[in-house]
Short mmCIF file of C-alpha atoms in Angstrom, two decimals:
data_model
loop_
_atom_site.label_atom_id
_atom_site.label_comp_id
_atom_site.label_asym_id
_atom_site.label_seq_id
_atom_site.Cartn_x
_atom_site.Cartn_y
_atom_site.Cartn_z
CA ALA A 1 124.34 100.53 120.77
CA GLN A 2 121.57 102.22 118.57
CA LYS A 3 123.20 105.25 116.93
CA ILE A 4 119.77 106.86 116.21
CA THR A 5 116.73 106.39 118.78
CA GLN A 6 113.39 107.06 117.61
CA THR A 7 111.38 106.23 121.02
CA GLN A 8 107.76 106.93 119.93
CA PRO A 9 106.68 103.87 117.60
CA GLY A 10 103.32 105.59 116.91
CA MET A 11 101.95 109.43 117.68
CA PHE A 12 98.20 110.81 116.88
CA VAL A 13 97.85 114.71 116.42
CA GLN A 14 94.81 116.84 115.78
CA GLU A 15 94.84 118.37 112.45
CA LYS A 16 96.40 121.71 112.64
CA GLU A 17 97.78 121.48 116.06
CA ALA A 18 101.63 121.23 115.62
CA VAL A 19 103.56 117.99 116.93
CA THR A 20 107.28 117.01 117.71
CA LEU A 21 108.82 113.76 116.82
CA ASP A 22 111.57 112.96 118.84
CA CYS A 23 115.38 111.43 117.79
CA THR A 24 118.25 111.31 120.00
CA TYR A 25 121.42 110.21 118.45
CA ASP A 26 124.99 108.78 119.15
CA THR A 27 128.23 109.81 117.97
CA SER A 28 131.36 110.86 119.03
CA ASP A 29 132.33 112.70 115.59
CA GLN A 30 132.34 116.38 115.61
CA SER A 31 130.79 116.30 111.95
CA TYR A 32 127.73 115.12 111.18
CA GLY A 33 124.60 115.51 109.73
CA LEU A 34 121.06 115.15 110.62
CA PHE A 35 118.14 114.33 108.53
CA TRP A 36 114.22 113.18 108.48
CA TYR A 37 112.59 111.47 105.98
CA LYS A 38 108.96 111.12 105.56
CA GLN A 39 107.57 107.67 104.32
CA PRO A 40 103.91 107.62 102.92
CA SER A 41 102.20 104.63 102.59
CA SER A 42 102.64 104.34 98.95
CA GLY A 43 106.40 103.67 100.01
CA GLU A 44 108.32 106.64 98.72
CA MET A 45 110.89 108.10 100.69
CA ILE A 46 110.98 112.06 101.13
CA PHE A 47 113.36 114.01 102.03
CA LEU A 48 112.48 116.57 104.57
CA ILE A 49 114.90 118.50 106.05
CA TYR A 50 118.69 118.38 107.64
CA GLN A 51 120.78 119.81 110.10
CA GLY A 52 124.68 119.98 110.54
CA SER A 53 126.54 119.57 113.10
CA TYR A 54 127.95 122.61 113.21
CA ASP A 55 125.15 125.14 112.01
CA GLU A 56 124.00 127.28 115.19
CA GLN A 57 120.63 127.86 113.66
CA ASN A 58 117.95 125.17 113.57
CA ALA A 59 117.21 123.96 109.98
CA THR A 60 113.59 125.24 108.71
CA GLU A 61 111.58 123.95 105.78
CA GLY A 62 107.87 125.36 105.58
CA ARG A 63 106.15 123.76 108.31
CA TYR A 64 109.07 121.67 109.17
CA SER A 65 111.70 122.71 111.64
CA LEU A 66 114.69 120.67 113.11
CA ASN A 67 115.17 121.08 116.97
CA PHE A 68 118.36 120.31 117.51
CA GLN A 69 120.00 120.61 120.90
CA LYS A 70 123.47 119.07 120.66
CA ALA A 71 124.47 118.65 124.04
CA ARG A 72 121.57 116.86 124.47
CA LYS A 73 122.17 114.88 121.16
CA SER A 74 118.62 115.26 120.12
CA ALA A 75 117.20 116.23 116.78
CA ASN A 76 113.40 116.78 116.99
CA LEU A 77 111.03 117.03 114.05
CA VAL A 78 108.74 119.76 114.55
CA ILE A 79 105.48 119.61 112.20
CA SER A 80 103.37 123.13 112.64
CA ALA A 81 99.74 122.85 111.52
CA SER A 82 99.59 119.57 111.06
CA GLN A 83 97.41 118.34 107.82
CA LEU A 84 95.65 114.91 106.83
CA GLY A 85 98.54 114.39 104.08
CA ASP A 86 101.30 114.43 107.11
CA SER A 87 100.03 111.01 108.01
CA ALA A 88 102.83 108.69 107.16
CA MET A 89 106.13 107.26 108.82
CA TYR A 90 108.72 109.61 110.03
CA PHE A 91 112.63 108.60 110.03
CA CYS A 92 115.50 110.11 111.11
CA ALA A 93 118.73 109.43 109.79
CA MET A 94 122.72 110.69 110.54
CA ARG A 95 125.73 110.43 108.39
CA GLU A 96 129.09 111.09 109.99
CA GLY A 97 131.93 112.35 108.71
CA ARG A 98 134.51 111.25 109.91
CA SER A 99 135.51 109.34 106.54
CA TYR A 100 132.55 110.60 104.15
CA GLY A 101 132.43 108.07 101.55
CA GLY A 102 133.28 105.31 103.60
CA SER A 103 131.48 102.85 105.80
CA GLN A 104 131.20 106.06 108.40
CA GLY A 105 129.48 107.94 105.65
CA ASN A 106 126.53 105.84 105.28
CA LEU A 107 123.29 107.10 106.47
CA ILE A 108 122.40 105.13 109.82
CA PHE A 109 118.17 105.36 110.55
CA GLY A 110 116.09 105.23 113.17
CA LYS A 111 113.00 102.68 113.33
CA GLY A 112 111.06 105.27 112.26
CA THR A 113 107.25 107.22 113.80
CA LYS A 114 104.10 106.18 112.29
CA LEU A 115 102.22 109.99 112.62
CA SER A 116 98.35 109.92 112.00
CA VAL A 117 96.54 113.18 111.63
CA LYS A 118 93.26 113.05 113.01
CA PRO A 119 90.31 114.59 111.16
CA GLU B 1 114.33 115.30 86.48
CA ALA B 2 116.94 114.49 88.60
CA GLN B 3 116.14 110.78 89.82
CA VAL B 4 117.43 107.13 90.95
CA THR B 5 115.36 104.62 89.18
CA GLN B 6 114.33 101.44 90.53
CA ASN B 7 112.73 98.09 88.62
CA PRO B 8 111.07 96.53 89.21
CA ARG B 9 108.85 98.26 91.32
CA TYR B 10 107.10 94.91 92.66
CA LEU B 11 108.47 91.11 92.42
CA ILE B 12 107.37 87.89 93.43
CA THR B 13 109.65 85.21 92.68
CA VAL B 14 110.48 81.46 93.95
CA THR B 15 112.82 80.61 96.26
CA GLY B 16 116.54 79.88 94.52
CA LYS B 17 115.70 82.05 91.26
CA LYS B 18 118.39 84.26 90.99
CA LEU B 19 117.09 88.01 90.07
CA THR B 20 118.61 91.40 89.43
CA VAL B 21 116.57 94.51 90.80
CA THR B 22 118.40 97.82 88.76
CA CYS B 23 119.26 101.17 89.94
CA SER B 24 120.09 103.87 88.03
CA GLN B 25 120.50 107.56 88.51
CA ASN B 26 121.07 110.62 86.12
CA MET B 27 122.79 113.04 88.92
CA ASN B 28 126.58 111.95 88.22
CA HIS B 29 126.43 111.01 91.95
CA GLU B 30 129.54 109.28 92.89
CA TYR B 31 128.22 107.23 96.16
CA MET B 32 125.27 104.58 96.28
CA SER B 33 123.96 102.31 98.33
CA TRP B 34 121.33 99.70 98.85
CA TYR B 35 119.21 99.62 101.92
CA ARG B 36 116.42 96.94 103.13
CA GLN B 37 113.58 98.19 104.71
CA ASP B 38 111.70 95.31 107.06
CA PRO B 39 108.82 96.23 109.93
CA GLY B 40 110.00 97.60 113.40
CA LEU B 41 113.61 97.66 111.98
CA GLY B 42 114.26 100.77 110.26
CA LEU B 43 116.00 100.90 106.96
CA ARG B 44 119.40 98.91 106.97
CA GLN B 45 122.26 99.11 104.49
CA ILE B 46 123.00 96.01 102.54
CA TYR B 47 126.03 97.43 100.15
CA TYR B 48 127.84 100.38 99.28
CA SER B 49 129.81 101.97 96.22
CA MET B 50 132.02 104.99 96.64
CA ASN B 51 132.63 105.06 92.99
CA VAL B 52 132.91 102.90 89.81
CA GLU B 53 134.21 99.68 90.69
CA VAL B 54 134.39 100.47 94.19
CA THR B 55 132.12 98.47 96.34
CA ASP B 56 131.63 97.39 100.10
CA LYS B 57 129.61 96.02 102.35
CA GLY B 58 127.40 97.54 104.41
CA ASP B 59 125.50 95.96 107.51
CA VAL B 60 123.61 93.10 106.22
CA PRO B 61 125.03 92.05 103.22
CA GLU B 62 124.18 88.14 103.33
CA GLY B 63 122.71 86.75 100.42
CA TYR B 64 123.35 89.71 98.16
CA LYS B 65 125.94 91.01 95.14
CA VAL B 66 126.49 94.02 93.61
CA SER B 67 128.47 95.92 90.87
CA ARG B 68 129.15 98.95 89.74
CA LYS B 69 130.76 99.03 86.39
CA GLU B 70 129.39 102.52 85.10
CA LYS B 71 129.04 105.53 87.48
CA ARG B 72 124.98 105.52 86.95
CA ASN B 73 124.21 102.28 87.65
CA PHE B 74 124.53 100.02 90.82
CA PRO B 75 122.07 96.88 90.49
CA LEU B 76 121.58 94.61 93.34
CA ILE B 77 121.98 90.89 92.62
CA LEU B 78 120.33 87.85 94.52
CA GLU B 79 122.03 84.53 93.60
CA SER B 80 119.65 82.55 95.32
CA PRO B 81 116.76 83.97 97.25
CA SER B 82 115.28 83.20 100.49
CA PRO B 83 112.06 83.74 101.99
CA ASN B 84 113.92 85.98 104.80
CA GLN B 85 114.67 88.20 101.49
CA THR B 86 111.14 89.05 101.71
CA SER B 87 111.04 93.14 102.21
CA LEU B 88 111.08 96.91 100.90
CA TYR B 89 114.32 97.26 99.08
CA PHE B 90 115.70 100.95 98.54
CA CYS B 91 118.63 102.16 96.06
CA ALA B 92 120.04 105.55 97.09
CA SER B 93 122.44 107.84 95.84
CA SER B 94 124.38 111.04 97.00
CA PRO B 95 127.15 113.32 95.65
CA ARG B 96 130.53 113.26 97.27
CA GLY B 97 130.65 116.53 99.54
CA GLY B 98 130.59 115.80 103.43
CA PRO B 99 128.84 114.48 105.91
CA VAL B 100 125.42 117.10 105.39
CA THR B 101 124.76 115.89 101.87
CA GLU B 102 121.11 114.54 101.05
CA ALA B 103 120.60 110.90 99.56
CA PHE B 104 118.07 110.77 97.19
CA PHE B 105 116.09 107.86 96.92
CA GLY B 106 114.86 105.22 94.31
CA GLN B 107 110.72 104.84 94.59
CA GLY B 108 111.37 101.06 96.39
CA THR B 109 110.92 97.82 94.92
CA ARG B 110 108.68 95.48 97.31
CA LEU B 111 109.98 91.49 96.71
CA THR B 112 108.63 88.86 98.22
CA VAL B 113 110.28 85.15 97.77
CA VAL B 114 108.07 81.81 98.17
#
């Protein structure tokens, strides 16, 4: 079973509008972290935001927020006021905490969502 | 500046010719790992290391070797590259500290095996 599922292979959004990128996860751990990375066409991986499983507040970083719904096991990324520079691949990832540093501590990635921002 | 440095950024090689992709981090991180990225598959872990002289296989280790003789360096070795190892490779490092610790990525190495 996939640990991280991103159901939207590609999405379009109009410049200045908000967009939500979906991510669901599967884990039996109580302690875990959820991450979002951006990959522009140049290829580098850019860290955007993270959420800990015990965090009660949704994480926010500038125009990025993480809509964390623990019971649903979802960790959707919300980008407000989209910009042309937001066009990129976006990856959701999870790190389980059962035994950090062993195989359970690895970052597990979804397959990504390609976001295109239209002017 | 805190960073993970991979070299080379681009490499075209022929089948069977041994190659090494270097990875170095200057953040004194214990945890380092290698990923490959293929279209439609996301990033998959090849090998990881929890500290010096401690390495283990990830999800797709076949055809790769690694070593961790120093804390800062974690080279990826392809003893006999094959075309199915054509991919985008990333090295990443993290401090020891639990599940909510950011992974810092290198800029990637685009490898083509012909």
